[in-house]
Amino acid sequence: MSDLKAPGSARTRAVERALDESKQAKKTVEEAADELAVVHVVLDKGISEDVRTDDLDPAIEQTDQIEKKLSKSVDLLEKVAEALETESNRKAS
């Protein structure tokens, strides 16, 4: 009987491990997005227009675009984590 449970148990552990890793990745991406948002605000608001170089405005815009991509990645990782948690709960029952 334990032989029959072993593959399912291994799959459940794999799903749980993937869930944990997904949650950690989500947290890391959230932190990066938050930090980049701060950098964006500092660059955008903290540097007066008369001091800015031609390179700075595109860099400021790029930080904004990267922060938006990171935020979308957080949303996607959240959906992945939810799907993995559902699957983990289903396998555990």
Coordinates of C-alpha atoms in Angstrom, one line a residue:
M1 CA 0.0 0.0 0.0
S2 CA 2.8 2.5 0.8
D3 CA 4.2 1.9 -2.7
L4 CA 1.0 3.2 -4.2
K5 CA 1.2 6.3 -2.1
A6 CA 4.8 7.1 -2.7
P7 CA 4.5 8.6 -6.2
G8 CA 1.5 10.7 -5.2
S9 CA 3.4 11.8 -2.1
A10 CA 6.4 12.7 -4.1
R11 CA 4.2 14.7 -6.5
T12 CA 2.5 16.5 -3.6
R13 CA 5.9 17.4 -2.1
A14 CA 7.0 18.6 -5.5
V15 CA 3.9 20.8 -5.8
E16 CA 4.4 22.1 -2.3
R17 CA 8.1 22.9 -3.0
A18 CA 7.1 24.7 -6.2
L19 CA 4.5 26.6 -4.2
D20 CA 7.1 27.7 -1.6
E21 CA 9.5 28.7 -4.4
S22 CA 6.8 30.6 -6.2
K23 CA 5.9 32.5 -3.0
Q24 CA 9.5 33.4 -2.4
A25 CA 9.9 34.6 -6.0
K26 CA 6.8 36.7 -5.6
K27 CA 8.1 38.3 -2.5
T28 CA 11.5 39.0 -4.1
V29 CA 9.8 40.6 -7.2
E30 CA 7.5 42.6 -5.0
E31 CA 10.5 44.0 -3.1
A32 CA 12.3 44.8 -6.3
A33 CA 9.3 46.6 -7.7
D34 CA 8.9 48.6 -4.5
E35 CA 12.6 49.6 -4.5
L36 CA 12.5 50.5 -8.1
A37 CA 9.3 52.6 -7.6
V38 CA 11.3 54.6 -4.9
V39 CA 14.2 55.1 -7.3
H40 CA 11.8 56.2 -10.0
V41 CA 10.2 58.8 -7.6
V42 CA 13.6 60.1 -6.5
L43 CA 14.8 60.5 -10.0
D44 CA 11.6 62.0 -11.3
K45 CA 11.0 64.4 -8.4
G46 CA 14.4 64.8 -6.8
I47 CA 16.3 66.1 -9.8
S48 CA 15.2 69.5 -11.1
E49 CA 14.5 70.0 -14.8
D50 CA 17.3 72.4 -15.3
V51 CA 19.9 69.9 -14.1
R52 CA 18.7 66.9 -16.0
T53 CA 20.7 65.6 -19.0
D54 CA 19.3 64.2 -22.2
D55 CA 20.0 60.7 -20.9
L56 CA 18.1 61.1 -17.6
D57 CA 14.6 61.5 -18.9
P58 CA 14.7 58.2 -20.8
A59 CA 16.2 56.5 -17.8
I60 CA 13.4 57.8 -15.6
E61 CA 10.8 56.5 -18.1
Q62 CA 12.6 53.1 -18.2
T63 CA 12.4 52.8 -14.4
D64 CA 8.7 53.3 -14.6
Q65 CA 8.3 50.7 -17.4
I66 CA 10.4 48.2 -15.5
E67 CA 8.4 48.8 -12.3
K68 CA 5.2 48.1 -14.2
K69 CA 6.7 44.8 -15.7
L70 CA 7.7 43.7 -12.2
S71 CA 4.2 44.5 -10.9
K72 CA 2.7 42.4 -13.7
S73 CA 5.1 39.6 -12.8
V74 CA 3.9 39.8 -9.2
D75 CA 0.4 39.3 -10.3
L76 CA 1.3 36.4 -12.5
L77 CA 3.3 34.7 -9.6
E78 CA 0.3 35.2 -7.4
K79 CA -1.9 33.3 -9.8
V80 CA 0.7 30.6 -10.1
A81 CA 0.9 30.3 -6.3
E82 CA -2.9 30.1 -6.1
A83 CA -3.0 27.3 -8.7
L84 CA -0.2 25.4 -7.0
E85 CA -1.9 25.8 -3.6
T86 CA -5.2 24.5 -5.1
E87 CA -3.3 21.5 -6.6
S88 CA -1.5 20.9 -3.3
N89 CA -4.7 20.9 -1.4
R90 CA -6.4 18.6 -3.9
K91 CA -3.5 16.1 -3.7
A92 CA -3.5 16.2 0.1
S93 CA -7.1 15.3 0.3

